[in-house]
Amino acid sequence: MGVRIQDVAARAGVSTATVSRALRNLPNVSGATRRRVLEVAEELDYVVAPVASRLASGRTNSIAVVAPYIGTWFFGEVLTGIERVLHREGLDLLLFAVPDERSQEDFFTRMPLRRRVDAVIILTLGLSADQQDSLRGLGVPIASVGDPLADTFSVGIDNEGAAQTATHHLINLGHTRIAMIGGGSSFAGRFTAPRQRQRGFRQAMADSGLPVPIEYDVDGEYTVRGGSSAMAELLSLPTPPTAVFAQSDEMAAGAMQTMRRMGVRVPDDISIVGFDDHELAEVLDLTTMAQPVAQRGEIAVRAVLQALADGRSQTAPGRELVHTRLVVRSSTAFETAREKR
Amino acid sequence: MGVRIQDVAARAGVSTATVSRALRNLPNVSGATRRRVLEVAEELDYVVAPVASRLASGRTNSIAVVAPYIGTWFFGEVLTGIERVLHREGLDLLLFAVPDERSQEDFFTRMPLRRRVDAVIILTLGLSADQQDSLRGLGVPIASVGDPLADTFSVGIDNEGAAQTATHHLINLGHTRIAMIGGGSSFAGRFTAPRQRQRGFRQAMADSGLPVPIEYDVDGEYTVRGGSSAMAELLSLPTPPTAVFAQSDEMAAGAMQTMRRMGVRVPDDISIVGFDDHELAEVLDLTTMAQPVAQRGEIAVRAVLQALADGRSQTAPGRELVHTRLVVRSSTAFETAREKR
DNA sequence: GTTTGTAATGTAAGCGTTTGCAGAAAGGGG
DNA sequence: CCCCTTTCTGCAAACGCTTACATTACAAAC
């Protein structure tokens, strides 16, 4: 309970300074002394009081992770990756969620991270200029999983390119009436991936001279349920699409469910491709753009750890793109192989 | 950056003690002084340095959440609930994952929580006697979301009863060949819900005089994929079941997928009921035992907050059971309405 | 044998708050 | 007016470490 460093020092017959050094494996402690100290520490069941250590050293040994949600597959994966390397390094993980615009605003004006963490990892949040300033004002290394952030390290994927790949896959299969289920305007500002993927989709379509009627671009809110109703909308069109690009596997799953319910066969009647390679995708046999999610978390952590190790107050600015790849399963098929209805 | 309490004190023409009191809304500060202090603090953009405050006060203002996984729907939901109330109270959330037996063992012997948090919330981890001791040795309030823990508050559900309800639902529909997909022996010790649900299932079956052949009790590892292969096993039996109780919606989803792939219709050929009311369940039209997951997190947090507020070093021992209810959707149907094959 | 350099250790001053105690100010009774 | 409570405020000692700097002990170099 209350054994302090001086208790150890007294017992080991050395000064607290030596104990402190021995415990942290600093140089300039003789082997014999170090052994003795460790022995006594063990004996007294001593552990450093982190708060005291933090106050004295100025390092908090904690890093904050700020995410919009934490209950979602994507963020769960990223968090898992982050937690893994963080605790291996003996750092504490402080978790913050800012589920809606208001709480995000609040968070960045109140800035509860001040004087509290050594580094920050931001997950997929689009930040206003003010918010970015506020963040940089912390004076600690920052890394972003998702959007690039001026003067900081970020790890992302080529959303636009990946969306193009997914779309081209459908086009190559002979589809011409291709719809997209994305994240609508409700996400404006807070998230940028939806728009990037939309751009990639449109680009691919345009490159092939294919039209995208406005009603082929629907909002699935990035949820299973949203994907489900988005698909219902698409199916109720006078001319429904023969293929769908869903910006997330969760939305794709919802869409597939709606199709099943409406008696629309996948891929016979409609092909669908998702995004993420969620656990669900394999089981649904969903063709999807895979991305190494947990790895993105790990990479971001490494960036801030490196900055901390180097004593820099900023991560090495730059952007790392992790690889995405098309995983073809059986939710997509040739359009020509299909009976027109 | 480096504005300290004495800077505020100096500027406001009072002592640091008064500033400290004013900022924390302690009594015995005159209205005028308090206003002046707040004004100056605002002006200097002062925020308390948590580490210093912690060292001086002895309170860390942090609580730890220890979970086996964090990327999973269930834990994500619980975490969401916890995070919400915690940050409303201005407390920090420290997250720890112990994904396998070894890391759990490691965690509880090393006990990185020592001197670090004011309270601990344990999520669904079965703890050995030693581990429980080690935990109690922290001397801080503890709450458990899941298993009861001696001398501490826990919030759970009636797993056995809920499993019985789910099973009876199938029995009432006329099914007699009912299988269960659960969490196998790999979870032994670490998780208790699988066994409890198994017990409930068997009890319900026994109550109705129905047999449970050993091959009707399969392991789905509580994952979509596991559920998928578990179902494949069941379907390859000489006499497959006509109904399945899956201990989680994720496993049920996997099972449904396998059935679809094998041309087995739900509920026409086989009925299935899940557990949790995962986001997926609605979309899959899966009958399931719903439980308020995020709420369980909130309740646990409240328990430790209460203990802290009362200055107790222990949560009020006891157990709160939250309500589960059967949500009937269209994955279950009368056995008699079905063609025998 | 003296000088000099290096490794090991100790001393003590912080780190930035909180808080027990004491003192001052302000009312309230008599 | 004086004394006694209440408020309010300030002083200064913790809180339990880290670390700059000083000191000591030795051994190598001359």
XYZ file of C-alpha atoms (C1' of nucleotides) in Angstrom:
742
model
C 0.000 0.000 0.000
C 2.043 2.887 1.257
C 5.623 1.834 0.690
C 7.616 4.708 -0.694
C 10.853 4.964 -2.463
C 12.619 6.033 0.664
C 11.548 2.887 2.420
C 13.290 0.955 -0.282
C 16.285 3.262 -0.119
C 16.605 2.902 3.615
C 16.303 -0.830 3.513
C 18.794 -1.170 0.701
C 21.146 1.230 2.364
C 21.294 3.646 -0.522
C 19.787 6.982 -1.429
C 16.435 7.447 -3.121
C 18.251 8.735 -6.159
C 20.018 5.442 -6.575
C 16.830 3.491 -6.108
C 15.132 5.605 -8.716
C 17.978 5.038 -11.122
C 18.256 1.355 -10.451
C 14.546 0.812 -10.930
C 14.532 2.551 -14.243
C 17.623 0.864 -15.572
C 19.515 4.081 -15.879
C 23.271 3.816 -16.299
C 25.713 4.620 -13.555
C 24.469 2.119 -11.080
C 26.747 -0.746 -10.213
C 25.506 -4.221 -10.841
C 25.628 -5.136 -7.196
C 23.659 -2.081 -6.112
C 21.091 -2.577 -8.793
C 20.542 -6.160 -7.786
C 20.260 -5.216 -4.163
C 17.715 -2.519 -4.916
C 15.601 -4.743 -7.108
C 15.708 -7.387 -4.454
C 14.509 -5.027 -1.761
C 11.866 -3.531 -4.017
C 10.547 -6.986 -4.700
C 10.669 -7.828 -1.035
C 8.702 -4.762 -0.041
C 6.407 -5.160 -3.031
C 7.210 -1.646 -4.056
C 5.878 -0.041 -7.198
C 6.508 3.522 -8.222
C 3.614 5.874 -7.624
C 2.899 7.032 -11.148
C 1.484 10.396 -10.146
C 4.555 11.371 -8.216
C 6.797 10.189 -10.953
C 4.770 12.142 -13.428
C 4.850 15.334 -11.498
C 8.560 15.115 -10.972
C 9.482 14.087 -14.463
C 6.961 16.106 -16.381
C 5.969 13.091 -18.411
C 2.484 11.707 -17.996
C 3.150 8.379 -19.641
C -0.338 8.465 -21.011
C -1.610 8.962 -24.458
C -5.128 9.883 -25.465
C -7.187 8.287 -28.166
C -10.034 10.398 -29.442
C -12.624 8.622 -31.526
C -16.099 9.481 -32.670
C -17.451 6.136 -31.535
C -16.069 3.196 -29.692
C -18.763 0.607 -30.188
C -18.222 0.250 -33.871
C -16.268 -2.517 -35.581
C -13.808 -0.198 -37.262
C -12.924 1.758 -34.162
C -12.843 -1.340 -32.066
C -10.233 -2.781 -34.363
C -8.124 0.338 -34.394
C -8.324 0.556 -30.635
C -7.277 -3.032 -30.284
C -4.188 -2.333 -32.333
C -3.382 0.749 -30.318
C -3.916 -0.851 -26.960
C -1.658 -3.718 -27.838
C 1.438 -1.720 -28.532
C 0.752 0.945 -25.958
C 0.622 -1.344 -22.994
C 3.598 -3.244 -24.219
C 5.428 0.052 -23.787
C 3.960 0.646 -20.371
C 1.937 3.634 -21.404
C -1.603 4.348 -20.303
C -4.410 4.606 -22.790
C -6.956 7.333 -22.136
C -10.074 6.929 -24.178
C -12.364 9.725 -25.304
C -15.454 9.517 -27.459
C -17.032 12.438 -29.280
C -20.085 10.837 -30.842
C -21.687 13.934 -32.255
C -20.837 17.359 -33.508
C -21.777 19.039 -30.298
C -19.611 16.864 -28.104
C -16.770 17.255 -30.550
C -17.081 21.017 -30.395
C -17.240 20.820 -26.667
C -14.257 18.568 -26.439
C -12.039 20.808 -28.463
C -12.972 23.992 -26.695
C -12.751 22.529 -23.229
C -9.731 20.458 -24.242
C -9.663 18.035 -21.358
C -6.335 16.739 -22.619
C -4.420 19.768 -21.489
C -1.588 18.878 -19.168
C -2.817 15.358 -19.155
C -1.211 13.336 -21.919
C 2.085 13.007 -23.731
C 0.534 12.418 -27.104
C -2.757 12.180 -28.908
C -4.121 9.869 -31.544
C -7.126 11.075 -33.467
C -9.333 8.565 -35.190
C -11.024 9.572 -38.450
C -12.259 12.899 -37.238
C -12.401 15.790 -39.601
C -11.297 18.806 -37.584
C -12.029 22.444 -38.186
C -9.100 24.812 -38.355
C -9.859 25.988 -34.839
C -9.974 22.472 -33.561
C -6.681 21.663 -35.189
C -5.140 24.715 -33.587
C -6.516 23.781 -30.251
C -5.048 20.335 -30.671
C -1.642 21.568 -31.694
C -1.788 23.960 -28.788
C -1.289 20.962 -26.539
C 2.288 20.907 -27.706
C 2.436 17.137 -27.815
C 2.937 14.716 -30.692
C -0.227 13.965 -32.591
C -1.048 11.240 -35.041
C -4.137 10.758 -37.081
C -5.702 7.537 -38.222
C -7.609 8.768 -41.211
C -7.445 12.291 -42.489
C -4.126 14.019 -42.930
C -3.489 16.745 -40.410
C -1.136 19.611 -41.075
C 2.325 19.104 -39.584
C 1.553 15.694 -38.154
C 1.825 12.092 -39.068
C -1.212 10.333 -40.399
C -1.925 6.852 -41.587
C -4.670 6.401 -44.098
C -5.769 4.577 -47.138
C -6.361 5.781 -50.631
C -10.099 6.058 -50.285
C -10.607 7.484 -53.691
C -8.435 4.896 -55.379
C -9.964 2.043 -53.447
C -13.449 3.198 -54.359
C -12.366 3.351 -57.973
C -11.021 -0.163 -57.795
C -14.231 -1.448 -56.301
C -16.287 0.360 -58.892
C -14.115 -0.772 -61.761
C -14.533 -4.297 -60.559
C -18.254 -3.909 -61.104
C -17.776 -2.151 -64.405
C -15.435 -4.867 -65.595
C -18.126 -7.354 -64.838
C -20.246 -5.601 -67.412
C -22.439 -3.567 -65.100
C -23.581 -0.188 -66.261
C -26.331 0.654 -63.813
C -24.265 0.973 -60.666
C -25.444 2.669 -57.516
C -23.545 3.722 -54.441
C -24.540 3.565 -50.792
C -22.528 6.082 -48.840
C -22.498 8.399 -45.878
C -24.729 11.334 -46.511
C -24.476 14.954 -45.728
C -25.204 14.300 -42.085
C -21.525 13.474 -41.814
C -20.461 16.680 -43.494
C -17.258 17.958 -42.035
C -16.873 15.335 -39.352
C -15.917 12.598 -41.755
C -14.210 12.861 -45.070
C -13.938 9.262 -46.208
C -17.537 9.171 -47.451
C -16.912 12.000 -49.841
C -13.599 10.604 -51.001
C -15.106 7.252 -51.742
C -17.937 8.968 -53.503
C -15.435 10.828 -55.616
C -13.626 7.636 -56.502
C -16.873 6.009 -57.429
C -17.923 8.886 -59.633
C -14.517 9.101 -61.199
C -14.543 5.441 -62.139
C -18.012 5.792 -63.581
C -17.087 8.883 -65.532
C -13.937 7.244 -66.857
C -16.088 4.557 -68.338
C -18.630 6.976 -69.642
C -21.284 5.682 -67.289
C -23.948 7.946 -65.840
C -24.720 8.208 -62.159
C -28.319 9.313 -61.810
C -28.835 11.277 -58.637
C -31.073 8.600 -57.226
C -28.232 6.101 -57.537
C -26.317 7.901 -54.819
C -28.014 7.085 -51.549
C -27.244 7.543 -47.879
C -26.697 4.490 -45.720
C -25.377 6.360 -42.678
C -22.612 3.810 -42.376
C -24.822 1.481 -40.385
C -26.348 -1.890 -41.095
C -29.790 -0.455 -40.714
C -29.029 2.517 -42.914
C -27.688 0.238 -45.605
C -30.819 -1.778 -45.364
C -33.145 1.128 -46.011
C -30.871 2.647 -48.616
C -31.154 -0.574 -50.547
C -34.908 -0.529 -50.178
C -34.892 2.875 -51.813
C -32.777 1.636 -54.667
C -35.002 -1.341 -55.255
C -38.066 0.813 -55.451
C -36.672 2.870 -58.304
C -38.277 2.500 -61.702
C -34.933 1.280 -62.988
C -33.020 -0.285 -60.139
C -29.275 -0.732 -60.430
C -27.725 -4.068 -61.311
C -24.781 -3.459 -59.050
C -24.082 -1.572 -55.856
C -20.949 -0.203 -54.300
C -21.428 0.106 -50.551
C -18.924 2.291 -48.742
C -18.798 -0.077 -45.787
C -19.392 -3.741 -45.183
C -21.933 -2.930 -42.546
C -24.041 -1.048 -45.060
C -23.488 -3.830 -47.572
C -24.744 -6.331 -45.032
C -27.872 -4.267 -44.522
C -28.348 -4.000 -48.247
C -27.973 -7.723 -48.743
C -30.558 -8.323 -46.103
C -33.037 -6.074 -47.840
C -32.380 -7.812 -51.102
C -32.949 -11.193 -49.584
C -36.176 -9.997 -48.073
C -37.344 -8.639 -51.381
C -36.401 -11.801 -53.180
C -33.552 -10.189 -55.055
C -30.707 -12.648 -55.509
C -27.055 -11.809 -54.964
C -25.193 -11.859 -57.234
C -27.646 -13.189 -59.814
C -29.877 -10.142 -59.833
C -27.650 -7.576 -58.221
C -23.934 -7.561 -57.487
C -22.651 -5.794 -54.433
C -19.231 -4.865 -53.189
C -18.441 -3.564 -49.731
C -15.557 -1.905 -47.991
C -13.365 -2.874 -44.997
C -13.338 -6.661 -44.929
C -15.308 -6.746 -41.757
C -15.645 -10.096 -40.016
C -19.075 -10.242 -41.579
C -17.780 -10.008 -45.104
C -16.291 -13.447 -45.178
C -19.408 -14.999 -43.833
C -21.667 -13.104 -46.172
C -19.394 -13.987 -49.059
C -19.180 -10.326 -49.718
C -16.717 -8.983 -52.236
C -15.019 -6.072 -50.529
C -12.090 -3.703 -50.383
C -9.966 -4.999 -47.524
C -7.883 -2.723 -45.368
C -5.679 -3.613 -42.383
C -7.552 -1.737 -39.711
C -5.823 -2.748 -36.500
C -2.513 -2.195 -38.224
C -3.436 1.397 -38.847
C -3.767 1.867 -35.121
C -0.413 0.292 -34.504
C 1.298 2.448 -37.068
C -0.117 5.591 -35.552
C 1.056 4.594 -32.101
C 4.517 3.862 -33.359
C 4.692 7.316 -34.856
C 3.930 9.047 -31.587
C 6.165 6.693 -29.636
C 8.996 7.530 -31.959
C 8.429 11.225 -31.495
C 8.388 10.791 -27.741
C 11.520 8.703 -27.797
C 13.257 11.398 -29.800
C 12.012 14.051 -27.460
C 10.232 15.812 -30.259
C 6.982 17.603 -29.601
C 5.648 16.658 -32.957
C 5.359 13.508 -34.985
C 7.342 13.399 -38.196
C 4.921 15.095 -40.565
C 3.887 12.883 -43.385
C 1.412 10.343 -44.432
C 1.580 6.615 -44.662
C -0.880 4.850 -46.863
C -1.623 1.274 -46.022
C -2.504 -1.130 -48.691
C -6.082 -1.893 -49.651
C -6.965 -4.785 -51.863
C -10.001 -6.101 -53.557
C -11.154 -9.375 -52.065
C -13.395 -11.033 -54.572
C -16.012 -13.308 -53.136
C -19.305 -14.374 -54.536
C -21.434 -11.276 -54.124
C -20.332 -9.991 -57.492
C -20.836 -11.559 -60.916
C -21.008 -10.764 -64.602
C -23.904 -8.636 -65.591
C -24.251 -10.479 -68.871
C -24.668 -13.790 -67.120
C -27.833 -12.454 -65.612
C -31.386 -12.548 -66.967
C -32.692 -9.073 -67.588
C -35.887 -8.554 -65.804
C 1.348 26.280 -21.495
C 3.050 26.777 -18.208
C 0.662 28.928 -16.254
C 0.515 27.751 -12.670
C -1.847 28.279 -9.884
C 0.415 30.851 -8.330
C 0.316 32.925 -11.459
C -3.418 33.053 -11.091
C -3.110 33.748 -7.398
C -0.687 36.586 -7.935
C -2.769 38.168 -10.618
C -5.956 37.869 -8.628
C -4.246 39.157 -5.537
C -5.052 36.143 -3.413
C -3.251 33.060 -2.190
C -2.976 29.817 -4.097
C -5.122 28.197 -1.470
C -7.963 30.496 -2.295
C -7.570 29.945 -5.989
C -7.624 26.224 -5.472
C -10.772 26.482 -3.411
C -12.493 28.876 -5.746
C -11.780 26.726 -8.758
C -13.190 23.645 -7.149
C -16.288 25.329 -5.823
C -15.420 24.645 -2.249
C -17.306 26.589 0.375
C -15.749 29.406 2.315
C -14.874 31.588 -0.589
C -16.682 34.864 -0.913
C -18.670 35.444 -4.040
C -16.565 38.381 -5.080
C -13.299 36.528 -4.653
C -14.577 33.516 -6.490
C -15.674 35.605 -9.402
C -12.390 37.413 -9.529
C -10.451 34.152 -9.493
C -12.531 32.574 -12.206
C -12.126 35.683 -14.272
C -8.367 35.653 -13.959
C -8.164 31.930 -14.580
C -10.141 32.404 -17.734
C -7.989 35.305 -18.736
C -4.775 33.375 -18.290
C -6.315 30.277 -19.795
C -5.370 28.361 -16.729
C -6.228 24.736 -16.179
C -5.217 22.676 -13.204
C -2.330 20.310 -13.801
C -3.951 16.980 -13.079
C -0.775 15.233 -12.006
C 0.010 17.778 -9.357
C -3.530 17.780 -8.165
C -3.449 14.030 -7.987
C -0.281 13.848 -6.039
C -1.458 16.388 -3.550
C -4.947 15.060 -3.117
C -4.233 11.387 -3.364
C -7.045 10.918 -5.821
C -6.179 9.908 -9.360
C -9.507 10.778 -10.888
C -9.114 7.861 -13.193
C -10.850 4.588 -13.354
C -9.712 1.499 -15.185
C -11.775 -0.711 -17.413
C -10.414 -4.176 -17.911
C -11.922 -6.164 -20.742
C -10.934 -9.303 -22.558
C -11.451 -7.677 -25.945
C -12.309 -4.245 -27.146
C -13.056 -4.803 -30.783
C -16.169 -6.801 -30.165
C -19.712 -5.523 -30.377
C -20.599 -6.390 -26.819
C -17.583 -4.764 -25.241
C -17.815 -1.816 -27.533
C -21.326 -1.194 -26.309
C -20.425 -1.543 -22.668
C -17.467 0.752 -23.132
C -19.639 3.311 -24.816
C -21.954 3.343 -21.833
C -19.065 3.644 -19.436
C -17.292 6.364 -21.321
C -20.424 8.429 -21.484
C -21.016 8.751 -17.789
C -17.371 8.792 -16.834
C -16.445 11.820 -18.836
C -19.562 13.582 -17.782
C -18.111 13.313 -14.294
C -14.709 14.498 -15.401
C -12.984 11.214 -14.737
C -10.415 9.631 -16.990
C -10.995 6.252 -18.530
C -7.995 3.949 -18.653
C -8.509 1.009 -20.935
C -6.861 -2.383 -20.578
C -7.347 -5.449 -22.713
C -6.435 -8.973 -21.674
C -7.270 -10.960 -24.772
C -5.928 -14.322 -23.710
C -5.269 -16.340 -20.630
C -1.603 -15.526 -20.567
C -2.071 -11.792 -20.745
C -4.753 -12.018 -18.092
C -2.412 -13.903 -15.807
C 0.268 -11.395 -16.541
C -1.992 -8.476 -15.889
C -3.087 -9.668 -12.504
C 0.355 -10.554 -11.281
C 1.988 -7.405 -12.534
C -1.103 -5.370 -11.596
C -0.370 -2.225 -13.533
C -3.301 -0.584 -11.807
C -1.519 -0.198 -8.526
C -1.404 3.395 -7.355
C -2.906 4.385 -10.623
C -6.695 4.398 -10.457
C -9.488 5.203 -8.051
C -11.681 2.338 -9.142
C -11.865 -0.600 -11.475
C -14.549 -2.019 -13.689
C -14.112 -5.586 -14.828
C -15.919 -6.762 -17.918
C -17.072 -10.367 -18.061
C -13.845 -11.871 -16.882
C -13.892 -14.946 -14.747
C -11.157 -14.415 -12.185
C -9.272 -16.998 -10.209
C -9.209 -16.627 -6.446
C -5.680 -15.247 -6.642
C -6.666 -12.747 -9.253
C -9.598 -11.613 -7.181
C -7.330 -11.130 -4.211
C -4.857 -9.219 -6.261
C -7.670 -7.016 -7.452
C -9.058 -6.385 -4.008
C -5.547 -5.664 -2.871
C -5.770 -2.423 -4.798
C -8.052 -1.173 -2.089
C -10.314 0.658 -4.496
C -13.960 0.181 -5.392
C -14.538 -2.509 -7.966
C -17.543 -3.302 -10.084
C -18.101 -6.165 -12.421
C -20.131 -6.256 -15.576
C -20.861 -9.923 -15.768
C -19.907 -12.399 -13.123
C -20.542 -11.677 -9.487
C -17.414 -10.946 -7.516
C -17.206 -11.463 -3.780
C -17.758 -8.269 -1.784
C -18.335 -6.101 -4.806
C -21.127 -4.812 -6.920
C -21.913 -6.555 -10.149
C -24.454 -6.070 -12.863
C -25.476 -9.060 -14.856
C -28.292 -10.827 -16.517
C -29.944 -14.085 -15.724
C -28.067 -16.080 -18.326
C -29.577 -19.343 -17.310
C -33.103 -18.001 -17.263
C -32.690 -16.173 -20.539
C -31.352 -19.285 -22.195
C -34.320 -21.178 -20.877
C -36.699 -18.600 -22.264
C -35.069 -18.756 -25.659
C -35.146 -22.525 -25.628
C -38.728 -22.693 -24.451
C -39.657 -20.397 -27.265
C -38.384 -23.030 -29.673
C -39.999 -25.829 -27.745
C -43.306 -24.013 -27.710
C -43.106 -23.788 -31.461
C -43.165 -27.546 -31.537
C -39.487 -28.219 -32.036
C -37.982 -31.276 -30.449
C -34.646 -31.596 -32.199
C -32.976 -28.478 -30.860
C -29.268 -27.842 -30.949
C -27.163 -25.227 -29.235
C -24.202 -23.265 -30.506
C -22.156 -22.056 -27.578
C -18.700 -21.190 -26.379
C -16.650 -24.288 -25.941
C -14.132 -25.389 -23.426
C -11.557 -23.015 -24.839
C -13.264 -20.393 -22.729
C -13.103 -22.492 -19.616
C -12.582 -20.351 -16.602
C -12.231 -17.056 -18.382
C -15.906 -16.784 -19.223
C -18.846 -18.181 -17.394
C -21.797 -17.047 -19.477
C -21.352 -19.853 -22.021
C -21.770 -22.487 -19.381
C -24.682 -20.726 -17.740
C -26.517 -20.436 -20.999
C -25.750 -24.020 -21.710
C -27.220 -24.959 -18.368
C -30.363 -22.977 -19.093
C -30.692 -24.633 -22.458
C -30.292 -28.100 -21.019
C -32.634 -27.353 -18.192
C -35.355 -26.205 -20.555
C -34.865 -29.267 -22.688
C -34.921 -31.574 -19.711
C -38.038 -29.899 -18.347
C -39.790 -30.790 -21.542
C -38.386 -34.271 -21.637
C -36.355 -33.563 -24.720
C -32.982 -35.171 -25.311
C -29.847 -33.262 -26.146
C -27.557 -35.566 -28.061
C -23.946 -34.693 -27.510
C -23.519 -33.686 -31.134
C -26.265 -31.098 -30.687
C -24.018 -29.075 -28.412
C -21.412 -27.428 -30.611
C -18.788 -24.762 -30.167
C -19.127 -21.506 -32.072
C -16.375 -19.660 -30.215
C -18.665 -16.673 -29.940
C -17.646 -15.426 -33.370
C -19.459 -15.119 -36.673
C -17.035 -17.486 -38.279
C -17.276 -19.982 -35.469
C -21.055 -19.925 -35.682
C -20.777 -20.527 -39.348
C -18.714 -23.677 -39.034
C -20.658 -24.890 -36.028
C -23.773 -24.778 -38.150
C -22.007 -26.651 -40.905
C -21.296 -29.389 -38.424
C -24.897 -29.520 -37.355
C -26.139 -29.714 -40.910
C -23.868 -32.607 -41.689
C -25.340 -34.736 -38.950
C -27.393 -37.740 -39.959
C -30.321 -36.148 -38.172
C -29.870 -32.401 -38.163
C -31.798 -30.274 -35.682
C -34.928 -28.396 -36.693
C -34.075 -25.516 -34.406
C -30.959 -23.902 -33.014
C -30.279 -21.770 -29.985
C -27.176 -19.691 -30.587
C -25.616 -18.142 -27.511
C -24.826 -14.940 -29.353
C -26.203 -13.065 -32.319
C -22.824 -13.131 -33.966
C -22.797 -16.897 -33.933
C -26.397 -16.928 -35.088
C -25.457 -14.710 -38.008
C -22.711 -17.097 -38.981
C -25.105 -20.007 -38.681
C -27.693 -18.303 -40.840
C -25.099 -17.698 -43.461
C -24.124 -21.338 -43.561
C -27.743 -22.311 -43.853
C -28.281 -19.958 -46.721
C -25.249 -21.335 -48.459
C -26.453 -24.879 -48.009
C -29.908 -24.014 -49.208
C -31.491 -24.459 -45.809
C -34.309 -21.981 -45.337
C -34.866 -19.985 -42.154
C -37.288 -20.454 -40.557
C -38.948 -22.888 -42.932
C -36.386 -25.631 -42.520
C -34.663 -24.562 -39.365
C -35.562 -22.020 -36.725
C -32.849 -20.103 -34.969
C -32.750 -17.807 -31.990
C -29.810 -15.683 -30.965
C -28.744 -13.719 -27.939
C -27.946 -10.016 -27.349
C -30.014 -8.111 -29.874
C -26.978 -7.037 -31.784
C -27.457 -4.433 -34.487
C -27.352 -7.319 -36.909
C -30.289 -9.075 -35.365
C -32.858 -6.617 -36.578
C -31.546 -6.687 -40.068
C -31.298 -10.459 -40.159
C -34.789 -10.690 -38.722
C -33.281 -12.789 -36.038
C -35.336 -13.761 -33.023
C -33.139 -13.080 -30.034
C -32.829 -12.497 -26.308
C -32.303 -8.781 -25.975
C -30.247 -7.262 -23.194
C -29.426 -3.610 -22.534
C -25.696 -3.782 -22.980
C -24.585 -0.167 -22.797
C -26.816 0.254 -19.795
C -24.916 -2.423 -17.970
C -21.799 -0.326 -18.369
C -23.536 2.726 -17.050
C -24.861 0.914 -14.030
C -21.435 -0.389 -13.143
C -19.928 3.060 -13.396
C -22.613 4.518 -11.191
C -21.838 1.945 -8.557
C -18.187 2.873 -8.359
C -18.943 6.576 -8.560
C -21.274 6.197 -5.642
C -18.646 4.410 -3.625
C -16.117 7.110 -4.425
C -18.554 9.837 -3.538
C -19.182 8.164 -0.210
C -15.503 7.769 0.372
C -15.874 4.029 0.603
C -13.114 1.791 -0.647
C -15.575 -0.768 -1.824
C -18.724 -0.773 -3.897
C -21.887 -1.747 -2.116
C -21.738 -5.532 -2.450
C -24.640 -6.942 -4.338
C -25.859 -7.814 -7.722
C -28.184 -6.053 -10.073
C -29.828 -8.053 -12.788
C -30.941 -6.157 -15.829
C -33.900 -7.275 -17.770
C -33.649 -9.541 -20.778
C -36.531 -10.109 -23.094
C -37.324 -12.301 -26.007
C -37.611 -10.345 -29.229
C -39.492 -12.473 -31.679
C -38.689 -11.874 -35.301
C -39.029 -14.137 -38.266
C -36.161 -16.526 -37.786
C -38.337 -18.815 -35.709
C -41.508 -20.611 -36.718
C -43.716 -23.573 -35.856
C -42.120 -26.892 -36.454
C -45.414 -28.388 -37.547
C -45.833 -25.811 -40.248
C -42.774 -27.190 -41.904
C -42.386 -30.003 -44.391
C -40.390 -32.827 -42.954
C -37.516 -33.668 -45.169
C 53.360 9.887 -5.393
C 50.582 13.235 -7.543
C 47.269 14.314 -11.038
C 43.327 13.441 -13.750
C 39.462 11.085 -15.472
C 35.522 8.140 -14.861
C 32.011 5.625 -12.641
C 29.019 5.388 -8.651
C 26.475 7.577 -5.269
C 24.378 11.210 -2.490
C 22.126 15.855 -1.555
C 18.525 18.528 -2.000
C 15.736 21.389 -4.851
C 12.086 21.136 -7.368
C 7.398 19.418 -9.776
C 2.249 22.158 -9.027
C -1.169 21.222 -6.364
C -4.166 20.407 -1.849
C -5.265 21.054 2.872
C -4.742 21.416 8.081
C -4.212 25.036 10.897
C -4.057 29.666 12.274
C -5.214 34.333 11.798
C -8.078 38.214 10.201
C -12.351 40.174 9.130
C -17.088 40.621 9.657
C -21.301 40.232 12.025
C -24.376 39.537 16.155
C -25.642 39.707 20.966
C -25.640 41.465 25.216
C -18.409 48.552 23.077
C -16.665 44.268 23.933
C -16.734 39.417 23.225
C -17.954 35.463 20.623
C -19.131 33.206 16.374
C -18.882 32.665 11.655
C -16.814 33.420 7.329
C -13.085 34.095 4.699
C -8.200 33.992 3.640
C -3.290 32.897 3.991
C 0.795 30.088 5.421
C 3.357 26.390 4.748
C 3.785 21.575 4.997
C 2.918 17.742 2.640
C 2.306 14.471 -1.683
C 6.359 10.823 -3.622
C 9.028 11.043 -6.906
C 13.129 12.845 -10.522
C 17.325 15.024 -11.554
C 20.977 18.733 -11.720
C 24.807 19.118 -9.337
C 28.179 17.914 -5.968
C 30.924 14.498 -3.942
C 33.473 10.335 -3.303
C 36.138 6.382 -4.651
C 39.200 4.314 -7.679
C 42.235 3.365 -11.138
C 45.069 4.794 -14.816
C 48.585 7.936 -16.388
C 52.481 10.382 -15.657
